């Protein structure tokens, strides 16, 4: 078939997965811990303690798979506003976009939920060559653990060495979390971000409550 | 009750704080700082146990982890019972309740001891291998008798009220043991800037120094300890762990530490805190400063309460202010033994004699003893002990130079305590855990750590260095070495001055001879807890059990809860003598984790009860719970099994759900199916290689079912894959197989076909999947979307992007029920709301939620297989009667093609999956039933295949089944018989597995 | 407990994060259909299983999900080297024929 | 052979047990034997015993590099059962089971075979199907096996948590009541004593460093201590070293050697008088006559000859045990250890001729080795005596890994412990 025809063949499918009207986007969406009603817990529960927890619901999360050529790197940088971190276990942030190194050919991108489709389509238009960008926003959620004992809870839950000498701010690891898994990033000395899978989020929430008991767990809305 | 053995002053206990505890129902008092053992001795409690085999009274021998006798039951309530707690390691707390574990009616007067006395001679090592055989029928009776005598403590009957914890640690230097060597090593490393963990099993740091009256820099050792500990606690990167036993030293410098957080406070941990914590440590370098255990000597009746090891006597006096008796005799082969006598005398009680097996000692300790005017008898030994529940006297006799026989007449001494020292055994246990065998050293008279590939250093007693001054120096050296090894600068550290004592060489002696030969002498115990005697070891050797492992297993030596810490070396020495070999020739001893026992709960940590394993939920889980669904565990997922209404039986529910789907419309939460997004120009080629069927021509917008096989040709997964775009596919897998399939795709891509341009991404959790199935499903869908879902515009096995209930969705027109079906996929954050909308819109069609069980029935009516239920890893596509799902013409030899063509895989008489109709339509064959062709055949009967799926079909108003039958595909219409456990033989006819709508018209409407 | 260096994440991780995937350098025959049953059986099931140096395939399953090779002493459990897919081991047991290190994709 | 009995004990006690005979001799090896068995573990010793007893071949040597019964024979969790799924394995293990029954009397050595029953608990519908299938098969194969529901199970094992609120509630179980435990050391020692009495030379501390093979035929073994010892036939029963021996003979096996760990608690008063295995939560436990809880842990995923595995396996196993038996949470673990299991891809053993003539292998028993000991020895003796396999052993030839006639025991039974 002629090149003209090839042009028309749809190579990949990208579709907006959010309701058209922004009203619905918010009224209909339920994050994995929606049923827990963290807002009420925040009011009723402890107000002081060694560990603070909150969910950052309904963010946009995308998995980028690529062996970027120089050309692709430049294109991706202009698309994300930040260059792909090529150093293992590092991350880069620009505005509300954060890119985490997951493996030599995989990155996890987060941004505000309603911008995911836009990013997908811009990749579709601008990025040539072999790559895959997959929206996983519905299958993933983001937790934040902070406080003076946050690191202890992480040490109970993973085998990672979180000493600031070897785990500075912005470092990212994918690892086991209790009997599930998480992608963990250090936000500052006492703040950590956990990206976890939807179906495991209840388990991880239960685990965190249990492991935090001896320090006191504060839920932040 | 008064603490008659408590000194008015001295020791590290706090006399101002009195604690009350209970032993065998009686109340006693002790002080803060006591162990249960020291408090018992303070109160003059002699008998703490009855021995395992002979029921002999036993008393406290030691003061630490090596104690074999004082093993008690602890716990004030049923739920907090703890078996087999070593009194020497249990700190005293107010309200502690303890009890001895054996002896009836009581540990003091035990009728079994008579049996022990009489029957004892009938119980040589391995006696049970030699008897209880006749008549064969009585073995069960014999065994129940044996089991009555088994065990020490008991497990609680109620659930554990405490919580446990595990935490992962990383450090540069892990120091094991906080004695003089360990403390200096830790401080050196810490000052050099290393990340340090130092752990010690005792409640406070100091190790041997806590038990001695030694001075450092002219001051009591305790002051030096305090200064070191204070400085250590100033470092951010130093973790101090008292009450923490390093129990296991695993490969690549992984160590496990068992910390007792609250066992010293009460029966049960304070609210919100944990009882015990395991530290899982990964260390760059390990410094073993584990010290040494003193060896008792083996002599006649050496188990009578009042017989102790000399170091323990000193420890009770110096650390706890307790003198465990009035008149002491010491027997020693070395200078250290003298210390017990010196401490005893300084405590103001009578030392009847120091019996030194050597001809003389010129050492400083001996000199001190002389200056105290103590009676020293040389070249002699305590060969026998009088007394039963407490020592009343000893027999002393001269020995020959070699210590092998008694040479002169016996003198008797009236004493109530015997302290013996046979020298020290380095605590090499941890160094053995990774397979390194310890090496015997004659100068040390003990085993030293053997060569190892672990990054391990050793210091102090473990090296056979028992003098504080040397231990301190070795600790410093180890600390400096560790720093160099991890590339850090050493910082200066000045060691304290310690008096260097002169010593006379010890005598190498373990087993004290008796006037009678060992076989006839009174019992000379080697391993107290397992009642192993020197005579017993001689018998084992005589019978040909010559390897030390044989000796240990035949006699049970070292198999107690103390794991032979006191006895093993003595036992080897006795065996060596019997075999007339040296100890190294006899063998070596291996130690395995744990160094001391650990509660199962501590190892379990939080992974119990609700947190034993994750429960995975879909976005609609809450709804299913509210609807009263019962759940089926599929992998870690909780899937709705069925939704009973009112007082329906399970079958009622299934009938209702099944009919609803075929008559109107049902809805299933299919979100748990694995989903993998596949992109890249070679995606299609890749699918062709990993599925058994063809993918080259699958058009955009189309779906196809595929089978996945291993290289052996056997089926391990299946599912529908949709072509989203030319280079873009969405693969679905079984719920349980999702993770495995993704790894399967990755391993082939990464290791075999890296040249193929394709990426795989799991989107299982991203999509909520709800299947609406039944004749009314299209009408229902039409209510929820503006998209034209008519037959013309939306054909079977197509997928479309459409907006459902206001949410963008991917709708697949595929069917696992054989009905008109639509699988609606929406981004999971919208799953619950869209589900609600579908339920709402479905009301007019009486939409019925159905679970996995109904799904299984419906698909069985259509003869669709379920991988894992209708397959078991030993069947290929042809066995399943699915040749249509295999494309032998594909250019690439797909995975499984070659495997399924092996000689055995092409046999015509393989077991093949067929449908089975019971002759009596009302009988449902039990799943798992095994078929035979000839029900009259004798057992063992030739089995021709089993029932994999079997249900009552409400739609067909009869039972249906699928199963394997040898050569079944060519046996349509023939009979198979299923003999059941209840004696019935069910007759069934082989048929096509498609029981309903063979033309597939219903799903094509 | 093995402490394993992931060549992709470039740091040591605990064994829990990894899966052993068996002997390394077993290449899928390029023309399976030309293999005899015996040859196919050997490819499927027969292994070196050495006491001593062993070249193994591992995957960092809980981390970067990448496969890699390891040379490990099966007696002492000492890890001698880690190398990526497609690379050859540098630590080899002289008594083992070299074909294992030749050409193999994995 | 000195007869053992209660009266004997009494008699000997009068002479202070000074006159007990040696249980076996310590012979120096002859130049040549009809049969050499490499490996003085349970299987090797049983083979030697049956060679002498059933086939009258007594010019036999068992060559052991360490001490008798020092390998997996003394490292296993002592479980004996025969409820395997496929006809071939069911026949094999039932053959063994029937030899277990009465073994103590036959050997005049109390191997303490205690038929206290073995339960397989079911936690999912899939588990239930697999066990119902197994039970149905066993009954028609002539092997006792039955299903019990959760309620009945709770009655039979009060300490087992059969409630609905555990993570994976127990739905029922299959139980083979003839199954149980035996005293592992005693099995090796009993066979050794009996074989020795029939004239078999048991040669300990003698390491085989090579096999003497001439034009495709084995003619003897080369030992470190005694040089070459000739033999007409050589049988290898060296669990944990099969690969090493095969390498000497110049071929590979469909076998991988993995660490298999086990552990015991401190001795406590018996509360469990049977054996409970759960393939789903991955733990199994019995309680010895000494009072120890004997617990089997999982197999490490990598090849390892170090007789030790990873701590993570111990953690998971104990978590499973506490889940099954909550009353054990405050009980304390005393000791752990590891064995080396030679695992075949289909979890069934190999009793087979090899590419080398007159050289035979008995290996790949995985976790089935201990329970298989008598049957294995009995069948392997037949193979060595006749140069060809006994009908029960035929399906277990190496050939099955070429033609594909595998006997896949994990397919249906999960982990085939």
XYZ file of N, CA and C in Angstrom, chain C residues 3-38:
108
model
N 22.664 -11.020 49.025
C 22.657 -9.582 48.814
C 23.110 -9.387 47.381
N 22.231 -8.874 46.547
C 22.441 -8.940 45.105
C 22.553 -7.549 44.496
N 23.585 -7.372 43.694
C 23.787 -6.099 43.001
C 23.000 -6.117 41.700
N 22.053 -5.178 41.557
C 21.310 -5.102 40.301
C 22.083 -4.224 39.326
N 22.488 -4.784 38.186
C 23.334 -4.027 37.262
C 22.580 -2.867 36.605
N 21.265 -2.872 36.728
C 20.471 -1.802 36.104
C 20.164 -0.695 37.110
N 19.791 -1.090 38.324
C 19.535 -0.092 39.376
C 20.842 0.388 39.983
N 21.931 -0.359 39.685
C 23.263 0.030 40.136
C 23.365 0.153 41.652
N 22.671 -0.706 42.361
C 22.917 -0.816 43.812
C 22.511 -2.187 44.304
N 22.958 -2.500 45.549
C 22.638 -3.791 46.152
C 21.212 -3.785 46.675
N 20.515 -4.896 46.490
C 19.182 -5.054 47.055
C 19.081 -6.434 47.692
N 18.050 -6.586 48.533
C 17.848 -7.854 49.220
C 17.278 -8.915 48.274
N 17.576 -10.149 48.578
C 17.124 -11.279 47.765
C 15.612 -11.265 47.523
N 14.852 -10.783 48.521
C 13.389 -10.776 48.379
C 12.925 -10.094 47.097
N 13.718 -9.135 46.602
C 13.293 -8.376 45.422
C 13.536 -9.127 44.121
N 14.227 -10.270 44.209
C 14.647 -10.963 42.983
C 14.013 -12.344 42.866
N 14.005 -12.860 41.659
C 13.651 -14.261 41.424
C 14.789 -14.921 40.680
N 15.149 -16.121 41.097
C 16.116 -16.898 40.328
C 15.371 -17.553 39.174
N 15.925 -17.459 37.972
C 15.244 -18.029 36.806
C 16.030 -19.186 36.208
N 16.864 -19.812 37.049
C 17.557 -21.024 36.610
C 18.863 -20.771 35.883
N 19.390 -21.832 35.289
C 20.672 -21.784 34.591
C 20.641 -20.761 33.457
N 21.721 -19.999 33.351
C 21.801 -18.978 32.301
C 22.320 -19.582 30.997
N 22.229 -18.805 29.943
C 22.826 -19.173 28.645
C 22.213 -20.418 28.033
N 20.946 -20.682 28.341
C 20.267 -21.769 27.628
C 19.544 -21.122 26.455
N 20.059 -21.358 25.262
C 19.500 -20.681 24.103
C 18.390 -21.522 23.484
N 17.297 -20.887 23.159
C 16.214 -21.607 22.475
C 16.709 -22.012 21.089
N 16.608 -23.298 20.750
C 17.072 -23.722 19.419
C 16.435 -22.864 18.325
N 17.237 -22.481 17.360
C 16.723 -21.571 16.331
C 15.676 -22.256 15.457
N 15.832 -23.580 15.270
C 14.826 -24.300 14.485
C 14.268 -25.462 15.300
N 13.355 -25.150 16.215
C 12.821 -26.198 17.097
C 12.298 -27.404 16.317
N 11.651 -27.130 15.202
C 11.043 -28.234 14.461
C 12.082 -29.233 13.968
N 13.338 -28.774 13.883
C 14.392 -29.679 13.406
C 14.982 -30.502 14.546
N 14.577 -30.183 15.793
C 15.130 -30.903 16.947
C 14.493 -32.274 17.095
N 15.318 -33.249 17.502
C 14.753 -34.555 17.864
C 14.111 -34.412 19.252
N 13.281 -35.382 19.615
C 12.700 -35.382 20.957
C 13.812 -35.280 22.001
N 14.897 -36.013 21.772
C 15.995 -36.017 22.742
C 16.562 -34.609 22.889
